[in-house]
Short mmCIF file of C-alpha atoms and ligand atoms in Angstrom, two decimals:
data_model
loop_
_atom_site.label_atom_id
_atom_site.label_comp_id
_atom_site.label_asym_id
_atom_site.label_seq_id
_atom_site.Cartn_x
_atom_site.Cartn_y
_atom_site.Cartn_z
CA MET A 683 95.60 73.95 100.27
CA ASN A 684 93.94 71.48 102.81
CA ILE A 685 91.03 72.11 104.60
CA HIS A 686 89.58 70.52 107.81
CA GLU A 687 88.12 67.30 107.60
CA TYR A 688 84.79 68.55 108.98
CA GLN A 689 85.32 71.39 105.99
CA ALA A 690 85.56 68.63 103.46
CA LYS A 691 82.38 66.73 105.30
CA GLU A 692 80.31 69.72 104.55
CA LEU A 693 81.49 70.33 100.94
CA LEU A 694 81.07 66.37 100.60
CA ALA A 695 77.55 66.21 101.87
CA LYS A 696 76.38 68.98 98.89
CA TYR A 697 77.06 65.64 96.21
CA GLY A 698 74.76 63.62 98.34
CA VAL A 699 77.91 61.68 99.98
CA GLY A 700 76.62 59.85 102.92
CA ILE A 701 77.90 61.32 106.14
CA PRO A 702 77.62 60.79 110.41
CA ALA A 703 76.25 64.17 111.55
CA GLY A 704 78.49 66.48 113.35
CA TYR A 705 79.48 69.83 114.56
CA PRO A 706 82.30 71.82 114.70
CA ALA A 707 83.70 73.52 117.83
CA LEU A 708 86.49 75.82 119.20
CA THR A 709 85.31 75.19 122.90
CA VAL A 710 84.40 73.06 125.45
CA GLU A 711 80.83 75.20 125.74
CA GLU A 712 80.37 74.47 121.82
CA ALA A 713 81.95 71.08 121.63
CA LEU A 714 79.09 69.88 124.31
CA GLU A 715 76.18 71.93 122.14
CA GLY A 716 76.92 70.04 119.14
CA ALA A 717 76.80 66.91 121.47
CA LYS A 718 73.60 68.07 122.46
CA LYS A 719 72.28 68.13 118.62
CA LEU A 720 73.58 64.44 118.10
CA PRO A 721 71.01 61.80 119.12
CA GLY A 722 73.71 59.77 121.35
CA PRO A 723 74.22 57.77 123.30
CA LEU A 724 77.87 57.30 121.14
CA TYR A 725 79.87 60.35 119.94
CA VAL A 726 83.19 61.07 118.78
CA VAL A 727 85.53 63.83 119.54
CA LYS A 728 87.92 64.74 117.00
CA ALA A 729 90.80 66.78 116.97
CA GLN A 730 90.81 68.81 113.41
CA ILE A 731 94.53 69.49 112.25
CA HIS A 732 95.68 69.37 108.81
CA ALA A 733 97.31 66.11 109.41
CA GLY A 734 96.17 62.50 109.56
CA GLY A 735 97.02 59.52 111.95
CA ARG A 736 95.25 61.26 114.74
CA GLY A 737 93.43 58.19 116.02
CA LYS A 738 97.02 56.86 116.98
CA GLY A 739 98.33 60.38 118.06
CA THR A 740 99.52 61.47 121.27
CA PHE A 741 99.31 64.66 123.60
CA LYS A 742 102.56 66.11 124.24
CA GLU A 743 101.58 67.32 127.10
CA LEU A 744 99.20 64.37 128.48
CA GLY A 745 101.96 61.46 128.27
CA PRO A 746 101.74 58.13 125.91
CA ASP A 747 98.94 56.62 128.25
CA ALA A 748 96.38 58.91 127.38
CA LYS A 749 94.24 58.70 124.76
CA GLY A 750 95.15 60.11 121.01
CA GLY A 751 93.05 62.80 119.08
CA VAL A 752 89.61 60.70 117.74
CA ARG A 753 88.07 59.67 121.25
CA LEU A 754 84.70 57.40 121.06
CA SER A 755 83.15 59.32 124.01
CA ASP A 756 79.64 57.00 125.66
CA SER A 757 77.86 60.23 127.17
CA LEU A 758 78.08 63.82 127.38
CA GLU A 759 80.37 63.89 130.25
CA ALA A 760 82.67 62.18 128.44
CA VAL A 761 82.68 64.61 125.24
CA GLU A 762 83.18 67.17 127.99
CA THR A 763 86.08 65.71 129.29
CA ASN A 764 87.76 64.53 126.18
CA ALA A 765 86.85 68.25 124.75
CA ARG A 766 88.65 70.14 128.11
CA GLU A 767 91.98 67.63 127.30
CA MET A 768 92.39 68.39 123.76
CA LEU A 769 91.71 72.01 122.94
CA GLY A 770 95.10 73.76 123.80
CA ASN A 771 97.47 70.54 123.69
CA THR A 772 99.51 69.56 121.17
CA LEU A 773 98.61 66.42 119.06
CA VAL A 774 101.84 64.55 117.64
CA THR A 775 100.87 61.89 115.14
CA VAL A 776 103.08 59.95 112.34
CA GLN A 777 102.26 63.28 109.98
CA THR A 778 102.98 66.02 112.17
CA GLY A 779 106.42 65.67 112.80
CA ASP A 780 107.75 65.84 116.59
CA ALA A 781 106.67 69.49 117.02
CA GLY A 782 102.97 68.34 116.70
CA LYS A 783 100.25 70.26 116.07
CA GLU A 784 98.18 72.48 118.65
CA VAL A 785 94.59 72.08 118.94
CA ASN A 786 92.46 74.65 118.18
CA ARG A 787 89.35 73.14 116.81
CA LEU A 788 87.40 69.83 117.10
CA TYR A 789 84.70 68.13 115.41
CA ILE A 790 81.81 66.33 117.05
CA THR A 791 80.31 63.79 115.57
CA ASP A 792 77.93 60.43 115.60
CA GLY A 793 79.51 57.28 116.73
CA VAL A 794 79.07 54.65 114.25
CA ASP A 795 78.32 50.99 113.94
CA ILE A 796 81.10 49.90 111.84
CA ALA A 797 81.05 46.95 110.51
CA GLU A 798 84.01 46.96 108.12
CA GLU A 799 86.46 49.75 107.09
CA TYR A 800 87.46 50.05 103.02
CA TYR A 801 89.61 53.17 101.49
CA LEU A 802 88.94 54.91 98.50
CA SER A 803 90.84 58.08 97.38
CA LEU A 804 91.37 60.09 94.19
CA LEU A 805 93.84 62.02 93.11
CA VAL A 806 95.18 63.22 89.74
CA ASP A 807 97.90 61.00 88.06
CA ARG A 808 100.34 62.77 86.72
CA ALA A 809 102.32 59.88 84.35
CA SER A 810 98.57 59.50 82.55
CA GLY A 811 97.00 62.91 83.11
CA GLU A 812 94.04 60.80 84.31
CA VAL A 813 92.27 60.53 87.76
CA ALA A 814 93.18 57.49 89.84
CA LEU A 815 90.66 56.17 91.87
CA ILE A 816 92.21 53.90 94.80
CA VAL A 817 90.35 51.59 96.45
CA SER A 818 91.26 48.29 98.99
CA THR A 819 88.90 46.05 101.57
CA GLU A 820 92.05 47.50 104.08
CA GLY A 821 90.60 50.83 105.10
CA GLY A 822 91.50 52.34 108.40
CA MET A 823 95.12 51.21 108.79
CA ASP A 824 98.04 52.68 107.55
CA ILE A 825 97.35 52.38 103.98
CA GLU A 826 101.28 52.81 103.17
CA GLU A 827 101.93 49.77 105.16
CA VAL A 828 99.54 47.85 102.64
CA ALA A 829 100.91 49.37 99.16
CA HIS A 830 104.26 47.74 100.77
CA SER A 831 103.43 44.73 101.92
CA THR A 832 100.65 43.34 100.07
CA PRO A 833 100.04 45.70 97.43
CA GLU A 834 97.83 42.83 95.04
CA LYS A 835 94.88 44.34 98.12
CA ILE A 836 95.07 48.07 96.50
CA THR A 837 93.40 47.75 93.05
CA THR A 838 93.85 51.15 90.69
CA ILE A 839 90.90 52.18 88.55
CA THR A 840 91.95 55.33 86.13
CA ILE A 841 89.48 57.71 84.39
CA ASP A 842 90.07 59.61 81.50
CA PRO A 843 88.57 63.59 82.58
CA ALA A 844 87.79 64.10 78.58
CA GLN A 845 85.27 61.08 78.75
CA GLY A 846 84.23 61.10 82.23
CA PHE A 847 82.28 58.54 84.98
CA MET A 848 81.15 55.88 83.42
CA PRO A 849 79.22 53.27 84.75
CA HIS A 850 82.01 50.60 84.55
CA HIS A 851 84.35 53.06 86.55
CA GLY A 852 81.36 52.62 89.13
CA ARG A 853 81.04 48.72 88.90
CA ALA A 854 84.83 48.18 89.32
CA VAL A 855 85.19 50.07 92.56
CA ALA A 856 81.85 47.80 93.62
CA PHE A 857 83.95 44.41 92.65
CA ALA A 858 87.38 46.05 93.98
CA LEU A 859 85.87 46.89 97.56
CA LYS A 860 84.06 42.74 97.06
CA LEU A 861 80.19 44.41 98.10
CA LYS A 862 77.08 42.44 97.05
CA GLY A 863 73.61 44.04 96.59
CA ASP A 864 72.56 47.25 97.77
CA LEU A 865 75.86 47.93 98.85
CA ASN A 866 77.22 47.12 95.32
CA LYS A 867 74.72 50.05 94.38
CA GLN A 868 75.75 52.46 97.21
CA ALA A 869 79.65 52.02 96.20
CA GLN A 870 78.72 52.69 92.41
CA LYS A 871 76.68 55.69 93.14
CA LEU A 872 79.33 57.30 96.07
CA ALA A 873 82.05 56.59 93.53
CA LYS A 874 80.45 58.67 90.97
CA GLN A 875 79.43 61.56 93.72
CA LEU A 876 83.28 61.74 94.73
CA TYR A 877 84.77 61.83 90.90
CA THR A 878 82.33 64.93 90.64
CA ALA A 879 83.18 66.41 93.92
CA PHE A 880 86.50 65.71 92.81
CA VAL A 881 86.45 67.68 89.63
CA ASP A 882 84.08 70.24 90.15
CA LEU A 883 86.41 71.51 93.31
CA ASP A 884 89.60 71.18 91.16
CA CYS A 885 91.14 69.05 94.13
CA GLU A 886 94.33 67.61 93.97
CA MET A 887 93.86 64.55 96.29
CA LEU A 888 90.34 63.40 98.42
CA GLU A 889 90.98 60.80 100.73
CA ILE A 890 88.20 58.89 102.15
CA ASN A 891 89.84 56.68 105.09
CA PRO A 892 88.24 54.84 106.54
CA LEU A 893 85.06 54.59 104.36
CA VAL A 894 82.83 52.37 106.30
CA GLU A 895 80.41 49.59 106.13
CA THR A 896 77.56 50.26 108.99
CA LYS A 897 76.48 47.17 111.06
CA ASP A 898 72.93 48.06 109.38
CA GLU A 899 74.22 48.23 105.81
CA GLN A 900 75.30 51.60 105.02
CA LEU A 901 78.52 53.28 103.48
CA LEU A 902 79.59 55.98 105.36
CA VAL A 903 82.76 58.59 105.08
CA LEU A 904 83.80 58.53 108.68
CA ASP A 905 86.73 60.21 107.74
CA THR A 906 88.14 62.49 104.56
CA LYS A 907 91.13 64.66 103.48
CA MET A 908 90.69 67.31 100.93
CA SER A 909 93.58 68.95 99.17
CA PHE A 910 92.84 71.54 96.30
CA ASP A 911 95.25 72.96 93.40
CA SER A 912 95.73 76.13 94.29
CA ASN A 913 96.05 77.72 90.58
CA ALA A 914 92.31 77.03 90.40
CA LEU A 915 91.42 78.65 94.08
CA TYR A 916 89.96 81.31 91.74
CA ARG A 917 87.29 79.59 90.36
CA HIS A 918 85.86 79.07 94.16
CA LYS A 919 85.78 81.85 96.50
CA ASP A 920 83.64 79.68 99.01
CA VAL A 921 87.08 76.66 99.28
CA ALA A 922 89.28 79.62 99.13
CA GLU A 923 87.69 81.11 102.46
CA LEU A 924 88.47 77.71 104.02
CA ARG A 925 91.89 78.19 104.35
CA ASP A 926 93.02 77.94 108.27
CA GLU A 927 96.06 80.14 108.26
CA SER A 928 96.73 78.63 111.58
CA GLU A 929 97.74 75.43 110.03
CA GLU A 930 100.47 76.50 108.21
CA ASP A 931 103.77 77.06 107.61
CA PRO A 932 104.10 81.27 108.60
CA MET A 933 106.73 81.81 106.12
CA GLU A 934 105.05 80.11 103.20
CA ILE A 935 101.87 82.87 104.56
CA GLU A 936 103.99 85.76 104.08
CA ALA A 937 105.58 84.17 100.83
CA SER A 938 102.13 84.06 99.13
CA LYS A 939 101.20 87.79 100.17
CA HIS A 940 104.15 88.83 97.81
CA ASP A 941 103.30 86.28 95.20
CA LEU A 942 106.63 84.14 95.88
CA ALA A 943 106.27 80.39 95.98
CA TYR A 944 108.26 79.60 98.53
CA ILE A 945 108.60 75.73 100.30
CA LYS A 946 110.70 75.33 103.27
CA LEU A 947 113.17 72.24 103.34
CA ASP A 948 115.20 70.80 105.74
CA GLY A 949 118.79 72.02 104.61
CA ASP A 950 120.91 75.21 105.74
CA ILE A 951 121.52 76.79 102.28
CA GLY A 952 118.62 79.71 100.98
CA CYS A 953 118.12 79.84 97.51
CA MET A 954 116.57 82.53 95.73
CA VAL A 955 115.96 81.75 92.33
CA ASN A 956 113.87 83.39 89.02
CA GLY A 957 112.40 80.29 87.13
CA ALA A 958 110.60 76.94 88.83
CA GLY A 959 113.30 75.02 86.45
CA LEU A 960 116.09 77.05 87.72
CA ALA A 961 115.10 76.75 91.12
CA MET A 962 115.05 72.94 91.26
CA ALA A 963 118.53 73.17 89.04
CA THR A 964 119.73 74.93 91.29
CA MET A 965 118.75 72.39 94.12
CA ASP A 966 120.19 69.82 92.66
CA ILE A 967 123.63 71.63 92.34
CA ILE A 968 123.99 72.32 96.03
CA LYS A 969 123.38 68.73 97.16
CA LEU A 970 125.90 67.73 94.32
CA ASN A 971 128.64 69.77 96.11
CA GLY A 972 127.46 67.88 99.36
CA ALA A 973 125.14 70.31 100.97
CA PHE A 974 120.60 71.06 101.63
CA PRO A 975 119.06 73.24 100.54
CA ALA A 976 116.80 75.27 102.79
CA ASN A 977 113.94 76.45 100.85
CA PHE A 978 112.15 76.52 97.27
CA LEU A 979 112.02 79.67 96.05
CA ASP A 980 111.09 81.02 92.79
CA VAL A 981 110.65 85.04 92.69
CA GLY A 982 108.87 84.96 89.16
CA GLY A 983 109.77 86.69 85.86
CA GLY A 984 109.13 90.18 87.13
CA ALA A 985 111.07 90.00 90.68
CA ASN A 986 111.45 93.86 91.31
CA LYS A 987 113.06 95.08 94.16
CA GLU A 988 110.16 94.97 96.61
CA LYS A 989 109.98 91.21 96.00
CA VAL A 990 113.32 90.63 96.11
CA THR A 991 113.71 92.03 99.35
CA ALA A 992 110.27 90.36 100.68
CA ALA A 993 112.00 87.07 99.61
CA PHE A 994 115.25 87.84 101.62
CA LYS A 995 113.43 88.50 104.54
CA ILE A 996 111.61 85.28 104.06
CA ILE A 997 114.87 83.50 103.87
CA LEU A 998 116.60 85.27 107.20
CA SER A 999 113.61 84.32 109.47
CA ASP A 1000 114.47 80.64 108.38
CA PRO A 1001 116.94 80.28 111.72
CA ALA A 1002 118.21 77.05 109.53
CA VAL A 1003 120.09 79.31 107.09
CA LYS A 1004 123.56 79.73 107.00
CA GLY A 1005 124.06 81.11 103.78
CA ILE A 1006 122.29 82.71 100.38
CA LEU A 1007 122.57 81.68 97.19
CA VAL A 1008 121.11 84.15 94.15
CA ASN A 1009 120.45 82.60 91.17
CA ILE A 1010 118.85 84.92 88.60
CA PHE A 1011 118.59 84.93 84.79
CA GLY A 1012 117.78 88.39 83.51
CA GLY A 1013 115.99 87.80 80.51
CA ILE A 1014 113.14 90.18 80.86
CA MET A 1015 114.80 91.77 84.05
CA ARG A 1016 117.86 93.20 83.28
CA CYS A 1017 121.17 91.75 85.69
CA ASP A 1018 121.75 95.49 86.86
CA ILE A 1019 118.56 96.44 87.81
CA ILE A 1020 118.35 93.14 90.18
CA ALA A 1021 121.61 93.55 91.67
CA GLU A 1022 120.57 97.27 92.73
CA GLY A 1023 117.62 95.10 94.08
CA ILE A 1024 119.92 92.48 95.89
CA VAL A 1025 122.41 95.51 97.21
CA ALA A 1026 119.40 97.18 98.49
CA ALA A 1027 117.27 94.68 100.11
CA ALA A 1028 120.94 93.11 101.46
CA LYS A 1029 121.50 96.43 103.34
CA GLU A 1030 118.00 96.70 104.57
CA VAL A 1031 117.63 93.18 106.32
CA ASP A 1032 121.23 93.73 107.60
CA LEU A 1033 122.50 90.29 106.25
CA SER A 1034 124.16 88.15 108.66
CA VAL A 1035 125.79 84.84 106.61
CA PRO A 1036 127.17 84.65 103.42
CA LEU A 1037 126.14 85.96 99.84
CA VAL A 1038 126.89 84.24 96.74
CA VAL A 1039 124.91 85.80 93.50
CA ARG A 1040 125.38 84.21 90.08
CA LEU A 1041 123.67 86.65 87.65
CA GLU A 1042 123.83 85.69 83.90
CA GLY A 1043 121.68 87.32 81.03
CA THR A 1044 121.01 91.38 79.91
CA ASN A 1045 123.39 93.69 81.42
CA VAL A 1046 125.19 91.32 83.23
CA GLU A 1047 128.25 93.08 83.10
CA LYS A 1048 126.80 96.02 84.93
CA GLY A 1049 125.05 94.00 87.80
CA LYS A 1050 128.16 92.25 88.68
CA GLU A 1051 130.26 95.71 88.93
CA ILE A 1052 127.13 97.35 91.12
CA LEU A 1053 127.55 93.88 93.31
CA GLU A 1054 131.09 94.60 93.93
CA THR A 1055 131.13 98.42 94.58
CA SER A 1056 128.68 97.93 97.16
CA GLY A 1057 130.78 97.17 99.78
CA LEU A 1058 128.70 94.47 100.91
CA PRO A 1059 130.58 91.29 101.29
CA ILE A 1060 128.67 89.62 98.06
CA VAL A 1061 130.26 86.75 96.11
CA SER A 1062 130.01 87.20 92.77
CA ALA A 1063 129.85 83.34 90.91
CA ASP A 1064 130.43 82.85 87.04
CA ASP A 1065 128.18 79.84 86.57
CA LEU A 1066 125.83 77.99 88.71
CA GLY A 1067 128.04 75.16 89.15
CA ASP A 1068 130.87 77.98 90.11
CA ALA A 1069 127.94 79.26 92.30
CA ALA A 1070 126.58 76.40 94.21
CA LYS A 1071 130.54 75.66 95.15
CA LYS A 1072 130.98 78.77 96.75
CA ILE A 1073 128.40 79.30 98.81
CA VAL A 1074 128.91 75.31 100.24
CA GLY A 1075 132.28 76.38 101.03
CA GLU A 1076 131.36 79.80 102.46
CA VAL A 1077 129.23 77.82 104.64
CA LYS A 1078 131.64 75.28 105.80
CA GLN A 1079 134.06 77.88 106.49
CA ALA A 1080 131.76 80.23 108.51
CA ALA A 1081 130.96 77.03 110.27
P1 ADP B 2090 92.49 59.27 111.54
O1 ADP B 2090 92.82 58.69 110.30
O2 ADP B 2090 93.79 60.88 112.08
O3 ADP B 2090 93.43 58.87 112.71
P2 ADP B 2090 90.35 59.00 111.48
O4 ADP B 2090 88.61 59.90 111.42
O5 ADP B 2090 90.48 58.02 110.47
O6 ADP B 2090 91.35 59.50 111.98
O7 ADP B 2090 90.11 58.14 112.92
C1 ADP B 2090 90.66 56.98 113.37
C2 ADP B 2090 89.43 55.48 113.53
O8 ADP B 2090 88.50 55.98 114.44
C3 ADP B 2090 88.77 55.31 112.74
O9 ADP B 2090 89.49 54.26 111.67
C4 ADP B 2090 87.62 54.40 112.94
O10 ADP B 2090 87.96 53.54 113.47
C5 ADP B 2090 87.51 55.28 114.31
N1 ADP B 2090 85.95 56.15 113.85
C6 ADP B 2090 86.65 57.61 113.34
N2 ADP B 2090 85.52 58.25 113.10
C7 ADP B 2090 84.32 57.63 113.88
C8 ADP B 2090 82.87 57.32 114.22
N3 ADP B 2090 82.08 58.69 113.70
N4 ADP B 2090 82.34 56.25 115.09
C9 ADP B 2090 82.69 55.61 115.20
N5 ADP B 2090 84.37 55.26 114.94
C10 ADP B 2090 85.25 56.12 114.40
MG1 MG B 2091 91.94 58.14 108.99
#
């Protein structure tokens, strides 16, 4: 789960992290109210969307010459104008895709006198099972570009979570950022605060870009992106409340209501599978047969008729779907029960695309019989390879 910049900053402030003052706003009036509480005379109006690259972004409605989603404003009038221009318009950045994202929230924050921009992030390094702290003196720019062309400018420090954050980790961060004197001390302290927040809150990723050194030698977090391990959200009710569903894919929200693991993808073959491993294998074999999956969907081990119906509805609500492949292994759940669920669901949702079903496991013969005698145009498949071949063939034929 992702949250907005202003929410992440509020969370980090609780850990003592240096953050410029700021206020979220949903209207032009609120933006002005927020600005009036700040010292001025330099304010920054920032679009709050779940995507980065806002500064270099463009608004669909305003054309390529207008300013982006992070605007320095040197008066209250400028705050008002900028807020008015941004709210309700669509911001397109390198991370939003061509469709862009509508800006419904702003963050009005103190303008900072920047001396240097650095990069710092924390993430779970799955290969080592440790927390990776990634730092670079080249912040503010496109960090992917730095990683690609000058990888020596990026330092990775890994922290064993069993051992926790040690003073030498802090020194390594300050050294990598080439900081001296008090700034060096500030960096050590900041690294520890960020690590503590990261572990405490079960983050998946915490990125500070830029982390800035101000002209009066303060280290401040100017921008931050935070994402959380959804499986751990039950431990953090306050974080879970920060979810902004208007920023998420409506189909993924619907899926989570039915406890279905669904991720939208770019292809045209909808998949309904039980078990994440089987779902991965199903997507692979669709690709092997020259097509692309429209989604990842794991209905879970205890899939019943209601879940299967909900899954069908979600898959079919995606206009890109040209065919559906159901691949279910009946272990705990018997194949005949699953077949009944599929038939009932297919009737209920008024199936309009080819459907190939591969069942395996307990009572598979009974299950296949139910599919065959259902009167529905369901194509039965014997194994995974056969199923993939059949659905790709059916979709090509229908096109
Ligand atoms: P994004 O990464 O989405 O483009 P940022 O918050 O990183 O958005 O802002 C882009 C740039 O705008 C920063 O690299 C920084 O130079 C400038 N900026 C952002 N916030 C402030 C601020 N409070 N004061 C001064 N400059 C800022
Ligand atoms: Mg940024």
